[in-house]
Short mmCIF file of C-alpha atoms and ligand atoms in Angstrom, two decimals:
data_model
loop_
_atom_site.label_atom_id
_atom_site.label_comp_id
_atom_site.label_asym_id
_atom_site.label_seq_id
_atom_site.Cartn_x
_atom_site.Cartn_y
_atom_site.Cartn_z
CA UNK A 1 44.67 141.22 -46.24
CA UNK A 2 45.70 141.96 -49.81
CA UNK A 3 48.56 144.33 -50.57
CA UNK A 4 49.08 145.99 -53.93
CA UNK A 5 51.32 148.73 -55.27
CA UNK A 6 50.11 151.47 -57.62
CA UNK A 7 51.96 153.95 -59.84
CA UNK A 8 49.41 156.67 -60.66
CA UNK A 9 49.12 159.85 -58.62
CA UNK A 10 47.38 159.32 -55.29
CA UNK A 11 44.52 161.64 -56.24
CA UNK A 12 43.86 159.39 -59.25
CA UNK A 13 43.82 156.14 -57.29
CA UNK A 14 40.41 154.60 -56.68
CA UNK A 15 39.77 153.36 -53.10
CA UNK A 16 37.42 153.77 -50.14
CA UNK A 17 39.92 156.04 -48.46
CA UNK A 18 43.03 157.86 -49.55
CA UNK A 19 45.62 158.31 -46.80
CA UNK A 20 48.08 161.18 -47.02
CA UNK A 21 50.63 162.63 -44.63
CA UNK A 22 50.73 166.21 -43.40
CA UNK A 23 53.68 167.72 -41.58
CA UNK A 24 53.39 170.12 -38.68
CA UNK A 25 52.66 173.74 -39.60
CA UNK A 26 50.67 172.45 -42.57
CA UNK A 27 53.73 171.64 -44.68
CA UNK A 28 52.75 169.37 -47.53
CA UNK A 29 54.82 166.84 -49.43
CA UNK A 30 54.40 166.30 -53.21
CA UNK A 31 51.47 163.86 -52.95
CA UNK A 32 49.57 166.05 -50.51
CA UNK A 33 50.17 169.04 -52.79
CA UNK A 34 48.77 167.12 -55.77
CA UNK A 35 45.76 166.15 -53.69
CA UNK A 36 45.25 169.78 -52.70
CA UNK A 37 45.33 170.76 -56.39
CA UNK A 38 42.78 168.05 -57.24
CA UNK A 39 40.59 169.42 -54.44
CA UNK A 40 41.09 172.98 -55.74
CA UNK A 41 42.75 174.18 -52.56
CA UNK A 42 40.31 172.72 -50.08
CA UNK A 43 42.97 170.67 -48.26
CA UNK A 44 44.87 173.86 -47.43
CA UNK A 45 41.58 175.46 -46.44
CA UNK A 46 40.86 172.62 -44.02
CA UNK A 47 44.36 172.91 -42.53
CA UNK A 48 44.03 176.70 -42.28
CA UNK A 49 41.23 176.19 -39.76
CA UNK A 50 43.91 174.87 -37.42
CA UNK A 51 42.05 171.79 -36.16
CA UNK A 52 44.80 169.47 -37.36
CA UNK A 53 48.26 170.03 -35.93
CA UNK A 54 50.19 167.43 -37.94
CA UNK A 55 51.82 165.98 -34.85
CA UNK A 56 53.12 162.45 -35.36
CA UNK A 57 50.30 159.97 -35.40
CA UNK A 58 47.44 162.46 -35.24
CA UNK A 59 44.68 161.52 -37.69
CA UNK A 60 41.62 163.18 -39.18
CA UNK A 61 39.06 161.55 -41.43
CA UNK A 62 37.30 163.74 -44.00
CA UNK A 63 34.30 162.17 -45.68
CA UNK A 64 32.72 164.83 -47.88
CA UNK A 65 35.20 165.66 -50.62
CA UNK A 66 34.81 165.59 -54.37
CA UNK A 67 37.69 165.77 -56.80
CA UNK A 68 39.41 162.58 -55.67
CA UNK A 69 38.89 159.06 -56.93
CA UNK A 70 38.64 157.92 -53.30
CA UNK A 71 35.47 158.36 -51.26
CA UNK A 72 37.25 159.55 -48.13
CA UNK A 73 40.48 161.25 -47.20
CA UNK A 74 42.47 160.43 -44.07
CA UNK A 75 45.07 162.93 -42.93
CA UNK A 76 47.94 161.56 -40.87
CA UNK A 77 50.34 163.75 -38.93
CA UNK A 78 54.01 163.19 -39.77
CA UNK A 79 55.49 165.56 -37.19
CA UNK A 80 58.12 168.17 -37.97
CA UNK A 81 59.39 167.89 -41.52
CA UNK A 82 63.04 168.29 -40.55
CA UNK A 83 62.77 165.47 -38.00
CA UNK A 84 60.87 162.99 -40.14
CA UNK A 85 62.59 159.62 -40.08
CA UNK A 86 61.92 155.91 -40.21
CA UNK A 87 60.83 155.67 -36.61
CA UNK A 88 58.26 158.44 -37.01
CA UNK A 89 57.12 157.00 -40.34
CA UNK A 90 56.47 153.69 -38.60
CA UNK A 91 54.44 155.44 -35.89
CA UNK A 92 52.43 157.46 -38.41
CA UNK A 93 51.64 154.41 -40.50
CA UNK A 94 50.52 152.49 -37.44
CA UNK A 95 48.21 155.35 -36.39
CA UNK A 96 46.77 155.48 -39.89
CA UNK A 97 45.91 151.77 -39.79
CA UNK A 98 44.41 152.11 -36.32
CA UNK A 99 42.24 154.97 -37.59
CA UNK A 100 41.15 152.98 -40.66
CA UNK A 101 40.31 150.00 -38.46
CA UNK A 102 37.73 152.13 -36.63
CA UNK A 103 35.86 152.81 -39.89
CA UNK A 104 34.07 150.65 -42.46
CA UNK A 105 36.77 151.32 -45.05
CA UNK A 106 37.48 148.14 -47.03
CA UNK A 107 40.18 149.40 -49.40
CA UNK A 108 42.69 152.09 -48.50
CA UNK A 109 45.28 153.81 -50.69
CA UNK A 110 48.34 154.69 -48.63
CA UNK A 111 50.30 157.63 -49.99
CA UNK A 112 52.25 158.72 -46.92
CA UNK A 113 55.61 160.40 -47.35
CA UNK A 114 58.34 157.76 -47.49
CA UNK A 115 60.98 158.04 -44.79
CA UNK A 116 64.21 159.61 -45.99
CA UNK A 117 67.52 157.76 -46.14
CA UNK A 118 68.89 155.09 -48.41
CA UNK A 119 68.53 152.30 -45.90
CA UNK A 120 64.83 151.69 -46.32
CA UNK A 121 65.02 150.72 -49.96
CA UNK A 122 62.03 149.73 -52.04
CA UNK A 123 61.92 146.13 -50.86
CA UNK A 124 62.14 147.01 -47.16
CA UNK A 125 59.65 149.83 -47.61
CA UNK A 126 57.09 147.33 -48.94
CA UNK A 127 58.01 144.77 -46.34
CA UNK A 128 57.65 147.18 -43.42
CA UNK A 129 54.37 148.56 -44.77
CA UNK A 130 52.72 145.14 -44.88
CA UNK A 131 54.26 144.06 -41.61
CA UNK A 132 53.21 147.18 -39.71
CA UNK A 133 49.71 146.95 -41.14
CA UNK A 134 49.41 143.38 -39.93
CA UNK A 135 50.76 144.29 -36.51
CA UNK A 136 48.38 147.26 -36.16
CA UNK A 137 45.39 145.08 -37.01
CA UNK A 138 46.38 142.32 -34.59
CA UNK A 139 43.77 141.67 -31.93
CA UNK A 140 44.75 139.83 -28.79
CA UNK A 141 43.39 136.29 -28.67
CA UNK A 142 41.81 137.02 -25.30
CA UNK A 143 39.42 134.71 -23.50
CA UNK A 144 36.92 137.42 -22.60
CA UNK A 145 33.37 136.13 -22.41
CA UNK A 146 31.69 139.27 -23.79
CA UNK A 147 30.83 139.25 -27.48
CA UNK A 148 33.74 140.33 -29.67
CA UNK A 149 33.45 143.77 -31.29
CA UNK A 150 32.97 143.80 -35.03
CA UNK A 151 36.32 143.16 -36.74
CA UNK A 152 37.72 145.91 -38.99
CA UNK A 153 36.46 145.86 -42.57
CA UNK A 154 39.88 146.68 -44.01
CA UNK A 155 40.82 144.04 -46.58
CA UNK A 156 42.85 145.77 -49.30
CA UNK A 157 45.85 148.04 -48.91
CA UNK A 158 47.14 149.89 -51.96
CA UNK A 159 50.56 151.48 -51.63
CA UNK A 160 51.86 154.27 -53.81
CA UNK A 161 52.64 156.07 -55.86
CA UNK A 162 55.52 153.75 -56.75
CA UNK A 163 57.79 154.49 -59.67
CA UNK A 164 57.13 151.80 -62.27
CA UNK A 165 60.84 150.86 -62.37
CA UNK A 166 60.72 149.65 -58.75
CA UNK A 167 57.22 148.16 -58.66
CA UNK A 168 58.74 144.67 -58.61
CA UNK A 169 60.88 145.34 -55.54
CA UNK A 170 58.02 146.94 -53.62
CA UNK A 171 55.71 144.04 -54.50
CA UNK A 172 58.33 141.54 -53.33
CA UNK A 173 58.56 143.44 -50.07
CA UNK A 174 54.80 143.58 -49.66
CA UNK A 175 54.58 139.81 -50.18
CA UNK A 176 57.32 139.12 -47.63
CA UNK A 177 55.73 141.52 -45.15
CA UNK A 178 52.28 140.00 -45.60
CA UNK A 179 53.69 136.53 -44.89
CA UNK A 180 55.55 137.86 -41.86
CA UNK A 181 52.36 139.41 -40.53
CA UNK A 182 50.64 136.00 -40.71
CA UNK A 183 53.51 134.21 -38.99
CA UNK A 184 53.77 136.96 -36.36
CA UNK A 185 50.14 136.40 -35.53
CA UNK A 186 50.91 132.75 -34.76
CA UNK A 187 53.85 133.82 -32.60
CA UNK A 188 51.87 136.42 -30.66
CA UNK A 189 48.86 134.16 -30.17
CA UNK A 190 51.04 131.41 -28.72
CA UNK A 191 52.79 133.89 -26.44
CA UNK A 192 49.57 135.44 -25.19
CA UNK A 193 47.81 132.18 -24.36
CA UNK A 194 47.86 131.35 -20.64
CA UNK A 195 50.05 128.54 -19.39
CA UNK A 196 47.05 126.36 -18.57
CA UNK A 197 46.20 126.35 -22.29
CA UNK A 198 49.61 126.70 -23.96
CA UNK A 199 51.31 123.63 -22.49
CA UNK A 200 54.18 121.60 -23.99
CA UNK A 201 51.55 119.32 -25.51
CA UNK A 202 49.80 122.34 -27.01
CA UNK A 203 53.04 123.51 -28.63
CA UNK A 204 53.51 120.00 -30.04
CA UNK A 205 49.97 120.09 -31.43
CA UNK A 206 50.77 123.44 -33.08
CA UNK A 207 53.83 121.90 -34.71
CA UNK A 208 51.65 119.04 -35.99
CA UNK A 209 49.24 121.61 -37.36
CA UNK A 210 52.10 123.21 -39.31
CA UNK A 211 53.02 119.77 -40.62
CA UNK A 212 49.47 119.33 -41.92
CA UNK A 213 49.54 122.74 -43.58
CA UNK A 214 52.92 122.34 -45.27
CA UNK A 215 52.83 118.57 -45.75
CA UNK A 216 55.05 118.58 -48.82
CA UNK A 217 58.07 120.17 -47.22
CA UNK A 218 57.67 119.85 -43.46
CA UNK A 219 58.14 116.84 -41.23
CA UNK A 220 57.50 116.94 -37.48
CA UNK A 221 58.60 114.53 -34.76
CA UNK A 222 57.55 114.80 -31.15
CA UNK A 223 59.33 113.04 -28.27
CA UNK A 224 57.35 112.44 -25.09
CA UNK A 225 58.79 111.74 -21.62
CA UNK A 226 59.84 108.21 -22.61
CA UNK A 227 61.46 109.49 -25.80
CA UNK A 228 63.26 112.26 -23.92
CA UNK A 229 64.58 109.67 -21.45
CA UNK A 230 65.85 107.61 -24.37
CA UNK A 231 67.66 110.68 -25.69
CA UNK A 232 69.31 110.95 -22.24
CA UNK A 233 68.39 114.63 -21.97
CA UNK A 234 69.19 114.81 -18.28
CA UNK A 235 68.98 118.62 -18.11
CA UNK A 236 65.53 118.81 -19.70
CA UNK A 237 64.41 115.94 -17.44
CA UNK A 238 65.71 117.80 -14.38
CA UNK A 239 63.67 120.92 -15.18
CA UNK A 240 60.44 119.06 -15.95
CA UNK A 241 60.62 116.86 -12.83
CA UNK A 242 58.60 119.17 -10.59
CA UNK A 243 55.68 119.51 -13.01
CA UNK A 244 52.53 117.46 -13.50
CA UNK A 245 52.41 118.66 -17.09
CA UNK A 246 54.32 116.26 -19.36
CA UNK A 247 57.27 117.64 -21.39
CA UNK A 248 57.77 117.43 -25.12
CA UNK A 249 60.80 117.68 -27.37
CA UNK A 250 59.62 118.89 -30.76
CA UNK A 251 61.59 118.51 -33.98
CA UNK A 252 60.52 120.24 -37.19
CA UNK A 253 62.38 119.58 -40.43
CA UNK A 254 61.66 121.88 -43.36
CA UNK A 255 63.13 120.96 -46.71
CA UNK A 256 63.33 123.79 -49.22
CA UNK A 257 66.68 122.90 -50.80
CA UNK A 258 68.35 119.75 -52.06
CA UNK A 259 68.86 117.00 -49.54
CA UNK A 260 72.61 117.38 -49.15
CA UNK A 261 72.63 121.05 -48.24
CA UNK A 262 73.55 121.66 -44.59
CA UNK A 263 70.54 123.02 -42.70
CA UNK A 264 70.18 125.98 -40.40
CA UNK A 265 69.02 124.84 -36.98
CA UNK A 266 66.80 127.13 -34.90
CA UNK A 267 66.37 126.24 -31.23
CA UNK A 268 63.65 127.83 -29.08
CA UNK A 269 63.22 127.89 -25.31
CA UNK A 270 59.80 126.44 -24.60
CA UNK A 271 59.24 126.91 -20.87
CA UNK A 272 55.45 127.23 -20.90
CA UNK A 273 55.53 128.50 -17.32
CA UNK A 274 58.56 129.46 -15.25
CA UNK A 275 57.77 129.65 -11.54
CA UNK A 276 61.48 129.41 -10.79
CA UNK A 277 61.04 125.92 -9.32
CA UNK A 278 62.43 125.42 -5.81
CA UNK A 279 64.32 128.72 -6.30
CA UNK A 280 60.83 130.22 -6.50
CA UNK A 281 60.36 133.64 -8.09
CA UNK A 282 58.81 136.61 -6.28
CA UNK A 283 55.07 136.99 -6.85
CA UNK A 284 55.09 140.36 -8.70
CA UNK A 285 54.66 139.79 -12.43
CA UNK A 286 55.08 136.04 -12.12
CA UNK A 287 52.12 135.73 -14.51
CA UNK A 288 54.44 137.06 -17.22
CA UNK A 289 56.39 133.85 -17.05
CA UNK A 290 53.73 132.37 -19.34
CA UNK A 291 55.73 134.24 -22.02
CA UNK A 292 58.78 132.10 -21.27
CA UNK A 293 58.02 130.04 -24.37
CA UNK A 294 58.39 132.97 -26.78
CA UNK A 295 61.65 131.51 -28.09
CA UNK A 296 59.77 128.33 -29.00
CA UNK A 297 57.00 130.38 -30.62
CA UNK A 298 59.65 132.30 -32.60
CA UNK A 299 60.95 129.02 -34.00
CA UNK A 300 57.47 127.76 -34.93
CA UNK A 301 56.69 131.12 -36.56
CA UNK A 302 60.02 131.16 -38.43
CA UNK A 303 59.33 127.70 -39.84
CA UNK A 304 55.81 128.83 -40.75
CA UNK A 305 57.31 131.83 -42.56
CA UNK A 306 59.93 129.77 -44.42
CA UNK A 307 57.30 127.25 -45.52
CA UNK A 308 54.78 129.93 -46.48
CA UNK A 309 57.41 131.67 -48.65
CA UNK A 310 58.86 128.35 -49.82
CA UNK A 311 62.34 129.61 -48.99
CA UNK A 312 65.05 127.65 -50.73
CA UNK A 313 66.95 126.39 -47.71
CA UNK A 314 66.87 123.50 -45.30
CA UNK A 315 65.74 124.43 -41.85
CA UNK A 316 65.38 122.50 -38.61
CA UNK A 317 63.42 123.71 -35.59
CA UNK A 318 64.15 122.23 -32.15
CA UNK A 319 61.86 123.00 -29.23
CA UNK A 320 62.47 121.64 -25.76
CA UNK A 321 59.18 122.31 -23.95
CA UNK A 322 58.30 121.90 -20.28
CA UNK A 323 57.14 123.73 -17.16
CA UNK A 324 59.42 124.79 -14.32
CA UNK A 325 57.57 124.07 -11.07
CA UNK A 326 58.37 123.41 -7.40
CA UNK A 327 57.33 120.02 -6.03
CA UNK A 328 58.46 117.19 -3.75
CA UNK A 329 60.12 115.61 -6.75
CA UNK A 330 61.50 118.81 -8.24
CA UNK A 331 65.21 119.28 -8.92
CA UNK A 332 66.87 121.00 -5.92
CA UNK A 333 69.71 123.51 -5.63
CA UNK A 334 72.92 121.52 -5.51
CA UNK A 335 71.58 118.57 -7.49
CA UNK A 336 73.95 117.32 -10.15
CA UNK A 337 72.53 116.14 -13.47
CA UNK A 338 74.06 114.67 -16.62
CA UNK A 339 73.25 116.39 -19.89
CA UNK A 340 72.78 114.55 -23.19
CA UNK A 341 76.33 115.63 -24.09
CA UNK A 342 77.64 113.64 -21.11
CA UNK A 343 78.78 116.75 -19.23
CA UNK A 344 77.65 117.07 -15.62
CA UNK A 345 75.94 120.21 -14.29
CA UNK A 346 75.50 121.39 -10.73
CA UNK A 347 72.07 123.06 -10.58
CA UNK A 348 72.79 125.86 -8.12
CA UNK A 349 69.65 127.79 -9.00
CA UNK A 350 66.58 126.04 -10.37
CA UNK A 351 65.40 129.35 -11.86
CA UNK A 352 68.23 129.18 -14.40
CA UNK A 353 66.24 126.48 -16.21
CA UNK A 354 66.23 127.88 -19.73
CA UNK A 355 69.92 127.22 -20.31
CA UNK A 356 69.43 123.67 -19.02
CA UNK A 357 66.75 122.68 -21.50
CA UNK A 358 68.51 124.54 -24.33
CA UNK A 359 71.77 122.69 -23.68
CA UNK A 360 70.21 119.32 -24.48
CA UNK A 361 68.55 120.72 -27.60
CA UNK A 362 71.79 122.36 -28.78
CA UNK A 363 73.55 119.04 -28.36
CA UNK A 364 70.81 117.38 -30.44
CA UNK A 365 71.54 119.90 -33.23
CA UNK A 366 74.91 118.27 -33.87
CA UNK A 367 73.40 115.33 -35.72
CA UNK A 368 72.40 117.65 -38.57
CA UNK A 369 75.95 118.88 -39.19
CA UNK A 370 74.31 122.31 -39.50
CA UNK A 371 75.56 125.34 -41.42
CA UNK A 372 74.70 127.34 -38.29
CA UNK A 373 72.71 127.00 -35.08
CA UNK A 374 70.77 129.89 -33.56
CA UNK A 375 68.84 129.71 -30.32
CA UNK A 376 66.10 132.09 -29.18
CA UNK A 377 65.31 132.41 -25.52
CA UNK A 378 63.74 134.67 -22.92
CA UNK A 379 66.82 133.73 -20.98
CA UNK A 380 67.84 136.37 -18.46
CA UNK A 381 66.54 139.32 -16.51
CA UNK A 382 70.11 140.60 -16.80
CA UNK A 383 69.66 141.11 -20.54
CA UNK A 384 66.63 143.30 -19.82
CA UNK A 385 68.76 145.32 -17.40
CA UNK A 386 71.52 145.67 -20.00
CA UNK A 387 69.52 146.52 -23.14
CA UNK A 388 66.00 147.33 -21.98
CA UNK A 389 63.17 146.51 -24.34
CA UNK A 390 64.66 148.05 -27.48
CA UNK A 391 67.41 145.61 -28.45
CA UNK A 392 67.62 141.83 -28.27
CA UNK A 393 70.96 140.49 -27.09
CA UNK A 394 73.16 138.56 -29.51
CA UNK A 395 76.05 136.36 -28.38
CA UNK A 396 77.87 133.40 -29.82
CA UNK A 397 81.09 131.86 -31.02
CA UNK A 398 81.08 133.23 -34.57
CA UNK A 399 81.30 136.99 -35.04
CA UNK A 400 80.34 136.73 -38.70
CA UNK A 401 77.05 135.02 -37.81
CA UNK A 402 76.37 137.48 -34.98
CA UNK A 403 76.98 140.37 -37.37
CA UNK A 404 74.56 138.87 -39.90
CA UNK A 405 71.85 138.81 -37.24
CA UNK A 406 72.57 142.34 -36.01
CA UNK A 407 72.45 143.65 -39.59
CA UNK A 408 69.17 141.85 -40.28
CA UNK A 409 67.83 143.58 -37.16
CA UNK A 410 68.97 146.99 -38.42
CA UNK A 411 67.35 146.54 -41.83
CA UNK A 412 64.05 145.47 -40.29
CA UNK A 413 63.94 147.83 -37.29
CA UNK A 414 63.88 144.72 -35.08
CA UNK A 415 67.15 145.68 -33.52
CA UNK A 416 69.72 143.52 -31.77
CA UNK A 417 73.05 144.24 -30.12
CA UNK A 418 76.04 141.95 -29.77
CA UNK A 419 77.48 141.43 -26.29
CA UNK A 420 81.03 140.11 -25.87
CA UNK A 421 81.26 136.41 -25.15
CA UNK A 422 84.87 135.63 -24.36
CA UNK A 423 86.37 132.70 -22.43
CA UNK A 424 86.57 134.84 -19.30
CA UNK A 425 82.88 134.47 -18.70
CA UNK A 426 82.88 130.66 -18.84
CA UNK A 427 85.37 130.61 -15.97
CA UNK A 428 82.69 132.08 -13.72
CA UNK A 429 80.72 128.82 -14.05
CA UNK A 430 83.30 126.79 -12.10
CA UNK A 431 81.97 124.12 -9.74
CA UNK A 432 83.74 122.01 -7.10
CA UNK A 433 81.36 119.13 -7.65
CA UNK A 434 80.45 118.90 -11.34
CA UNK A 435 81.90 119.89 -14.72
CA UNK A 436 80.33 123.31 -14.19
CA UNK A 437 77.41 125.07 -12.50
CA UNK A 438 74.30 126.50 -14.16
CA UNK A 439 74.78 129.99 -12.67
CA UNK A 440 77.69 132.35 -12.08
CA UNK A 441 76.50 135.19 -9.88
CA UNK A 442 74.96 138.49 -10.89
CA UNK A 443 77.81 140.06 -12.85
CA UNK A 444 77.34 139.84 -16.61
CA UNK A 445 74.33 137.58 -16.14
CA UNK A 446 73.19 137.66 -19.77
CA UNK A 447 76.67 136.69 -20.92
CA UNK A 448 77.37 133.97 -18.36
CA UNK A 449 74.07 132.36 -19.41
CA UNK A 450 75.38 132.37 -22.99
CA UNK A 451 78.72 131.03 -21.75
CA UNK A 452 76.83 128.08 -20.28
CA UNK A 453 75.24 127.40 -23.68
CA UNK A 454 78.70 127.75 -25.21
CA UNK A 455 79.74 124.60 -23.32
CA UNK A 456 77.41 122.68 -25.63
CA UNK A 457 78.12 124.32 -28.97
CA UNK A 458 81.84 123.80 -29.39
CA UNK A 459 82.64 123.08 -33.02
CA UNK A 460 79.30 124.47 -34.19
CA UNK A 461 78.76 127.91 -35.73
CA UNK A 462 76.40 129.18 -33.10
CA UNK A 463 74.58 132.35 -32.08
CA UNK A 464 72.28 132.95 -29.14
CA UNK A 465 69.55 135.58 -29.02
CA UNK A 466 68.33 136.67 -25.61
CA UNK A 467 64.83 138.08 -26.21
CA UNK A 468 63.83 138.50 -22.55
CA UNK A 469 63.40 142.25 -23.02
CA UNK A 470 61.87 142.28 -26.49
CA UNK A 471 59.46 139.32 -26.75
CA UNK A 472 56.65 140.90 -24.77
CA UNK A 473 55.58 144.18 -23.18
CA UNK A 474 54.44 144.59 -19.58
CA UNK A 475 52.00 147.07 -18.09
CA UNK A 476 48.80 148.33 -19.67
CA UNK A 477 49.77 146.96 -23.09
CA UNK A 478 50.83 143.59 -21.79
CA UNK A 479 51.25 141.12 -24.61
CA UNK A 480 53.59 139.35 -27.01
CA UNK A 481 55.29 141.70 -29.50
CA UNK A 482 56.11 139.26 -32.30
CA UNK A 483 59.81 139.99 -31.98
CA UNK A 484 62.31 138.88 -33.20
CA UNK A 485 60.47 137.28 -36.13
CA UNK A 486 61.09 140.19 -38.48
CA UNK A 487 64.85 139.93 -37.92
CA UNK A 488 64.81 136.14 -38.30
CA UNK A 489 62.68 136.28 -41.44
CA UNK A 490 65.18 138.64 -43.07
CA UNK A 491 68.12 136.48 -42.00
CA UNK A 492 66.45 133.39 -43.50
CA UNK A 493 65.48 135.15 -46.75
CA UNK A 494 69.07 136.26 -47.24
CA UNK A 495 70.46 132.84 -46.44
CA UNK A 496 68.02 131.39 -48.97
CA UNK A 497 69.40 133.77 -51.57
CA UNK A 498 66.93 136.65 -51.66
N1 LIG B 1 62.74 133.25 -17.79
C1 LIG B 1 63.68 133.82 -16.90
C2 LIG B 1 64.29 135.11 -17.43
C3 LIG B 1 63.42 136.33 -17.37
C4 LIG B 1 63.17 136.96 -16.16
C5 LIG B 1 62.94 136.89 -18.52
C6 LIG B 1 62.40 138.11 -16.14
C7 LIG B 1 62.18 138.05 -18.49
C8 LIG B 1 61.91 138.66 -17.29
C9 LIG B 1 64.83 132.85 -16.65
O1 LIG B 1 64.48 131.50 -16.63
C10 LIG B 1 65.38 133.17 -15.31
O2 LIG B 1 64.69 132.99 -14.36
N2 LIG B 1 66.64 133.65 -15.27
C11 LIG B 1 67.24 134.02 -14.06
C12 LIG B 1 68.67 133.52 -14.07
C13 LIG B 1 69.35 133.65 -12.73
C14 LIG B 1 68.73 132.70 -11.75
C15 LIG B 1 70.81 133.36 -12.91
C16 LIG B 1 67.20 135.55 -13.96
O3 LIG B 1 67.39 136.22 -14.97
O4 LIG B 1 66.94 136.06 -12.88
MN1 LIG B 2 63.85 130.90 -14.69
ZN1 LIG B 3 62.82 130.98 -17.70
#
């Protein structure tokens, strides 16, 4: 997909289809008014027939119009003018792309009303436009045997009219958004693949693939079972014990800045299937535990994005990957294991496996003397209870870092909310038999999980993102969402200095 910005009036822009917004009750913004003038009043005449209500997301394609430089005109409902905001703009834009994807339109000129408010400045307007277009055109990498329907013809998106003084900022945003859309596709594809395809070895192969693509700046190392034993990652080894599928510990090192500069380390939970282990989960929706590697996929996609944009920072990705399965050899409730940090853990519930594998990876992060460490994990059902599917949870030991992430989420509409992680919560992990336990009862479950991770990040600037509620959707639209890549991409861009 190519994205371009234009400055001339929409009616003057050449394309296969011009897309304009129409508010409810036929209210027209400046571009729509100019289009109506170019059409000598025929837009108003069409609206006067009353077939098009202008409700958010409603679309109507008009093919036989002369007076425009575009062959077709697509009307998109923007809802009530007084209520128009960023959220409704995002919905309208998505509907417009869906409508275009059903046609043979190759190039489309988007001239929707821009959402009001200072927050969505020119850069973020361009970024969101490209990103939303990519997301709307995403097709699930299903394994259906029937022949695939013809893919959409859409290949060129023109955005305007953009004041010539801000063309640069919009173009920058479009470029960032286009890259994000590509990386999000990688993330979503990995998430959607079933666990019998997307195994720890498959994730490692994907990392190798990235290494081939970005050979100049990216180095990948993969530890197998023997290597993981040598690293003394007793927690990762405990989780993988019950599975026939071999584990991997994947290390990606991206160099975009001078050698001495402290890297950011991103850690991603890579449980390719979480049955719960001996503390077996209930059957309903257990299939969704194939998404339990979305943290890992976020890290791979973030590295892909940084490398694609050649961001000027050093970045390390760490992915502990394994399955969590019940078996005669599986770790049992009450077993005590020794983590790579030397601390002992009483595994009271084998379904709290994410924090176990993350703890060994977080400890591994120390060797980089990182500027900051951020982990991404579909870690707790409790976080879904607390925040639903709208906000990711942010916790950590550095409020400045947490704030940076939350603000990145606000700018990108990939929202996150900080939960309090104070010492009180760590006390709930007390054990009579080991340094601490891996669970602490139901109360504050999202936070006690983070408190467990906090045992392994002392002295590091660390933040944890619980994406259990945001990484995928259930129900009829089951599938990976691509979150929180948009947030992470913005955080990385800023850290790289724009
Ligand atoms: N992967 C799950 C968390 C999860 C559950 C994410 C449902 C999304 C939907 C994680 O490994 C897990 O099982 N967590 C347990 C922790 C509990 C045993 C303390 C949970 O949340 O129930
Ligand atoms: Mn679990
Ligand atoms: Zn899990």
